[in-house]
Amino acid sequence: MSLLTQTGIASLQLSFYGAGSMAEAIVRGLINEKLIAPNRISMLNRHNKERLSELHERYGVQTVIQGSSNEAYLREADIIFLAMKPKDAAAALAEIKPYVSQKQLIISVIAGLSISSIGQMIGEQAAIVRSMPNTSSTIGLGATGISYSESVTPQQRLLTEAIFSSIGINAIVDESLQQAVTGVSGSGPAYVYHFMESMIEAASQLGLSQEAAKELVVQTVLGAAEMVRSTGEEPAELRRKVTSPNGTTQAALELMAERHFSETIIKAVHRSAERAGELGAAIERSITE
Ligand SMILES: NC(=O)C1=CN([C@@H]2O[C@H](COP(=O)(O)OP(=O)(O)OC[C@H]3O[C@@H](n4cnc5c(N)ncnc54)[C@H](OP(=O)(O)O)[C@@H]3O)[C@@H](O)[C@H]2O)C=CC1
Ligand SMILES: O=C(O)[C@@H]1CCC=N1
């Protein structure tokens, strides 16, 4: 019996409070993996009914467009995922407070939002998971950092880890490291996409068709990531194997070094982590005001 089957996830009700990109990535991953029937998942938002219609059509999930209310879905849920932007988190927590009970598991994906801030809003004894997934969860290749409040039970931990490992890999980290996870793997896909955009642009400038450019770049990134994963060799070692003395790669890498490529990436990851802290602090301020 698989870990997920043991947790009994198939018979639970999951509610996503916030129905944007990240909620959709997780839901799509769970449905693709056939872990839970779509009608056991509800996706809720504030006012964008068109978005809910689209999600209902696309995945068969429950939404309030079918005459029910957020309240009913929130009360029934075994697990509530908090998936709104940090700036909306304090208001959303205040809204759900009357409907949540201690039996429910709260899983937040909100960047910067601390377990203690959630506890302050909905009750210190609540079972709270702070997570930092990424959008690659959509295709089962996500990377998620997970931290628990003290009241999360061993069964709830198993369930959480089973959910996130079904849509990728996960790392259980001390909550103090969640900002680092945000800088690395939460925001990380965007850095890689940005890099790919530049590669495609250069390929077009050099005369390749848009189609060929994209295909070559995608396969290059996929192949490089898979090489690191499947050979177990360090990226630096693999880089050396591509780089012939005085060859083309060396010429390119020298230009990158002149333009502080590595330093820029390192600084960018630090800045994302720092920004997660700022977002969390802003939520804390809005809770205590
Ligand atoms: N996108 C990503 O790559 C990642 C995002 N995250 C985190 O996920 C969270 C969501 O991000 P993302 O999915 O990109 O955001 P989106 O803007 O795509 O979606 C936000 C959703 O929250 C809803 N919402 C806002 N306020 C409320 C409220 N009071 N009650 C109910 N629903 C509400 C919005 O509904 P409406 O449209 O009706 O206002 C919308 O459906 C963020 O906190 C982010 O830090 C974490 C990891 C990766
Ligand atoms: O950009 C953001 O704030 C969110 C958190 C990590 C990825 N996206």
XYZ file of C-alpha atoms and ligand atoms in Angstrom:
345
model
C 0.000 0.000 0.000
C 1.426 3.399 -0.962
C 2.182 6.059 1.621
C -0.641 8.155 0.263
C -3.174 5.350 0.335
C -2.222 4.736 3.975
C -2.966 8.367 4.831
C -6.520 7.991 3.493
C -6.244 11.147 1.397
C -8.771 9.836 -1.139
C -11.582 10.193 1.430
C -10.664 13.704 2.616
C -12.054 17.102 1.578
C -9.461 19.646 0.487
C -10.229 23.331 0.217
C -8.004 25.879 -1.504
C -8.686 29.362 -0.154
C -7.165 31.406 -2.954
C -7.517 30.039 -6.477
C -4.542 31.502 -8.326
C -1.440 30.083 -10.013
C -0.020 28.235 -7.015
C -3.337 26.691 -5.966
C -3.906 25.554 -9.540
C -0.395 24.075 -9.770
C -0.996 21.921 -6.675
C -4.535 20.926 -7.674
C -3.451 20.018 -11.188
C -0.614 17.935 -9.772
C -2.920 16.096 -7.333
C -5.496 15.417 -10.052
C -2.894 14.354 -12.635
C -1.503 11.924 -10.089
C -5.080 10.646 -9.447
C -4.647 11.007 -5.692
C -8.043 12.421 -4.984
C -11.263 12.830 -6.940
C -11.708 16.397 -8.249
C -15.106 16.678 -6.534
C -13.353 16.353 -3.141
C -11.446 19.541 -3.864
C -12.955 23.013 -3.568
C -11.287 26.130 -4.931
C -12.409 29.429 -3.450
C -11.530 33.050 -4.000
C -12.706 36.539 -3.196
C -14.591 37.722 -6.268
C -13.265 36.434 -9.600
C -16.138 34.143 -10.610
C -14.843 33.718 -14.158
C -11.675 32.217 -12.776
C -13.706 29.759 -10.677
C -15.811 28.764 -13.697
C -12.643 28.130 -15.653
C -11.193 25.940 -12.857
C -14.459 24.013 -12.546
C -14.575 23.398 -16.310
C -10.905 22.467 -16.502
C -10.583 20.147 -13.497
C -14.092 19.330 -12.244
C -13.347 20.835 -8.822
C -16.084 22.319 -6.625
C -16.478 26.075 -6.608
C -19.026 28.546 -5.244
C -20.418 29.171 -8.718
C -22.545 26.110 -8.064
C -24.764 27.887 -5.529
C -22.843 27.041 -2.345
C -20.745 29.342 -0.175
C -17.104 29.637 0.854
C -18.247 29.029 4.425
C -19.765 25.615 3.660
C -16.610 24.391 1.914
C -14.306 25.768 4.598
C -16.289 24.128 7.402
C -16.326 20.749 5.635
C -12.643 20.736 4.716
C -10.175 18.409 6.417
C -7.346 20.467 4.979
C -7.480 24.170 4.147
C -4.727 25.469 1.878
C -4.083 29.186 2.262
C -3.079 30.392 -1.206
C -3.627 34.130 -1.506
C -1.008 36.859 -1.937
C 0.779 37.908 1.272
C -0.934 41.325 1.204
C -4.354 39.584 1.376
C -3.409 37.057 4.041
C -4.440 38.982 7.173
C -7.917 39.743 5.793
C -8.345 36.154 4.588
C -7.334 34.707 7.967
C -9.815 36.987 9.701
C -12.511 35.738 7.308
C -11.876 32.047 7.908
C -11.395 32.301 11.679
C -15.080 31.696 12.532
C -15.202 28.529 10.430
C -12.005 26.701 11.290
C -11.768 24.085 13.980
C -8.850 22.377 15.683
C -9.554 19.160 13.766
C -8.550 20.828 10.524
C -5.078 21.069 9.105
C -4.073 24.473 7.740
C -1.407 24.404 5.019
C -0.118 27.810 3.994
C 1.882 28.360 0.804
C 2.143 32.111 1.435
C 5.651 33.552 1.122
C 6.896 35.027 4.396
C 3.813 34.223 6.484
C 4.989 32.687 9.764
C 3.342 29.914 11.716
C 3.023 32.259 14.694
C 1.209 34.909 12.605
C -1.287 32.282 11.413
C -1.667 31.047 15.000
C -2.250 34.594 16.237
C -5.074 34.975 13.747
C -6.858 31.633 14.004
C -5.783 30.201 17.373
C -2.427 29.210 18.826
C -3.419 25.553 19.074
C -4.248 25.167 15.391
C -2.389 22.523 13.381
C -0.423 24.648 10.920
C 1.938 23.759 8.095
C 4.058 26.469 6.523
C 5.108 25.357 3.079
C 6.962 26.858 0.139
C 6.184 24.911 -3.027
C 6.800 25.983 -6.602
C 4.766 25.942 -9.789
C 6.537 22.857 -11.177
C 4.196 20.926 -8.847
C 1.831 21.102 -11.837
C 3.790 18.343 -13.564
C 4.883 16.391 -10.493
C 8.327 18.046 -10.436
C 7.786 20.548 -7.642
C 10.201 21.246 -4.805
C 8.598 22.144 -1.480
C 9.983 23.237 1.860
C 7.791 22.167 4.802
C 7.720 23.310 8.460
C 5.238 22.320 11.182
C 3.624 23.900 14.201
C 3.914 21.854 17.393
C 0.303 20.739 17.274
C 0.555 19.018 13.882
C 0.082 15.323 14.641
C 2.304 12.540 13.235
C -0.614 11.460 11.023
C -1.018 15.007 9.688
C 2.735 15.180 9.009
C 2.561 11.949 7.060
C -0.366 13.288 5.064
C 1.372 16.603 4.314
C 4.570 14.911 3.196
C 2.621 12.411 1.118
C 0.722 15.247 -0.622
C 3.808 17.255 -1.490
C 5.922 14.253 -2.402
C 3.205 13.151 -4.826
C 3.745 16.395 -6.757
C 7.516 16.576 -6.444
C 10.181 16.388 -3.790
C 10.044 17.988 -0.377
C 12.429 19.041 2.348
C 11.389 19.323 5.992
C 13.138 22.437 7.225
C 13.282 24.503 10.360
C 10.891 27.403 9.901
C 13.811 29.862 10.050
C 14.985 28.427 6.714
C 11.738 28.976 4.809
C 12.942 32.338 3.492
C 15.983 30.597 2.045
C 13.752 27.968 0.422
C 11.664 30.786 -1.069
C 14.771 32.405 -2.575
C 16.040 29.121 -4.000
C 13.166 26.913 -5.155
C 10.007 29.003 -4.601
C 11.127 31.804 -6.915
C 13.707 29.605 -8.656
C 11.657 28.523 -11.693
C 11.376 32.188 -12.697
C 15.169 32.589 -12.762
C 15.462 29.566 -15.026
C 12.674 30.848 -17.312
C 14.393 34.225 -17.474
C 17.649 32.545 -18.445
C 15.776 30.563 -21.111
C 14.144 33.729 -22.477
C 17.613 35.241 -22.971
C 18.971 32.069 -24.597
C 16.009 31.991 -27.010
C 16.457 35.679 -27.797
C 20.143 35.117 -28.595
C 19.329 32.077 -30.730
C 16.853 34.155 -32.768
C 19.376 36.969 -33.158
C 21.834 34.397 -34.518
C 19.326 33.385 -37.187
C 17.548 30.327 -35.779
C 13.777 30.190 -36.184
C 11.744 30.874 -33.040
C 10.614 27.239 -33.040
C 14.112 25.762 -33.380
C 15.469 28.241 -30.822
C 12.894 27.228 -28.235
C 13.298 23.522 -28.881
C 17.094 23.646 -28.581
C 16.987 25.750 -25.406
C 14.354 23.617 -23.682
C 16.269 20.418 -24.420
C 19.530 22.012 -23.269
C 18.083 23.027 -19.884
C 16.266 19.712 -19.463
C 19.375 17.736 -20.401
C 21.631 19.745 -18.102
C 19.306 19.339 -15.094
C 18.906 15.628 -15.801
C 22.696 15.220 -16.104
C 23.178 16.681 -12.623
C 20.397 14.515 -11.254
C 21.227 11.204 -12.894
C 25.044 11.257 -12.908
C 25.335 12.573 -9.356
C 28.240 14.736 -10.535
C 28.610 18.274 -9.267
C 27.432 21.058 -11.619
C 30.953 22.538 -11.526
C 32.454 19.240 -12.712
C 29.900 18.888 -15.507
C 30.599 22.488 -16.519
C 34.316 21.719 -16.764
C 33.551 18.789 -19.090
C 31.761 21.114 -21.516
C 34.520 23.697 -21.439
C 37.395 22.962 -23.831
C 40.527 25.044 -23.245
C 40.324 28.184 -25.364
C 37.086 26.924 -26.871
C 33.662 28.431 -27.375
C 32.299 27.706 -23.891
C 35.310 29.239 -22.196
C 34.817 32.382 -24.268
C 31.170 32.602 -23.177
C 31.896 31.835 -19.519
C 34.639 34.451 -19.405
C 32.173 37.057 -20.618
C 29.677 35.897 -17.965
C 32.341 36.206 -15.255
C 33.277 39.720 -16.453
C 29.593 40.643 -16.118
C 29.379 39.089 -12.610
C 26.929 36.346 -13.611
C 27.489 34.122 -10.564
C 27.522 37.020 -8.115
C 24.314 38.376 -9.635
C 22.496 35.041 -9.241
C 23.717 34.726 -5.644
C 22.601 38.252 -4.833
C 19.233 37.647 -6.499
C 18.568 34.531 -4.398
C 19.496 36.477 -1.245
C 17.199 39.324 -2.288
C 14.255 36.968 -2.811
C 14.835 35.430 0.644
C 15.075 38.903 2.174
C 11.868 39.947 0.396
C 10.089 36.928 1.915
C 11.080 38.308 5.322
C 9.774 41.751 4.415
C 6.453 40.313 3.239
C 6.130 38.339 6.477
C 6.913 41.411 8.577
C 4.283 43.436 6.706
C 1.671 40.753 7.449
C 2.674 40.751 11.118
C 2.258 44.526 11.258
C -1.175 44.336 9.652
C -2.234 41.705 12.208
C -1.146 43.744 15.223
C -2.482 47.113 13.953
N 3.195 31.620 -7.885
C 4.228 30.970 -7.369
O 5.185 30.536 -8.080
C 4.281 30.698 -5.911
C 3.438 31.345 -5.047
N 3.519 31.103 -3.702
C 2.600 31.810 -2.812
O 1.301 31.459 -3.183
C 0.419 32.530 -2.855
C -0.508 32.783 -4.017
O 0.268 33.170 -5.139
P -0.318 33.062 -6.605
O -1.080 31.793 -6.746
O 0.796 33.358 -7.508
O -1.357 34.310 -6.545
P -2.551 34.681 -7.535
O -2.618 36.160 -7.580
O -2.416 33.908 -8.798
O -3.853 34.155 -6.760
C -4.285 34.689 -5.555
C -5.657 34.138 -5.234
O -6.023 34.532 -3.925
C -7.393 34.922 -3.937
N -7.704 35.772 -2.788
C -7.229 36.991 -2.471
N -7.763 37.430 -1.311
C -8.588 36.463 -0.886
C -9.430 36.314 0.232
N -9.530 37.266 1.173
N -10.147 35.183 0.339
C -10.078 34.227 -0.599
N -9.296 34.307 -1.690
C -8.559 35.403 -1.827
C -7.554 35.624 -5.282
O -8.915 35.712 -5.598
P -9.544 36.957 -6.429
O -8.930 36.853 -7.791
O -11.002 36.690 -6.414
O -9.125 38.201 -5.694
C -6.771 34.638 -6.164
O -7.563 33.511 -6.480
C 1.274 33.739 -2.520
O 1.195 34.015 -1.153
C 2.680 33.332 -2.916
O 3.609 33.842 -1.992
C 4.359 30.181 -3.177
C 5.207 29.496 -3.975
C 5.294 29.731 -5.400
O 6.972 35.878 -6.172
C 6.458 35.503 -5.107
O 6.329 36.298 -4.150
C 6.018 34.069 -4.970
C 6.699 33.354 -3.832
C 7.641 32.392 -4.469
C 7.288 32.431 -5.874
N 6.374 33.312 -6.123
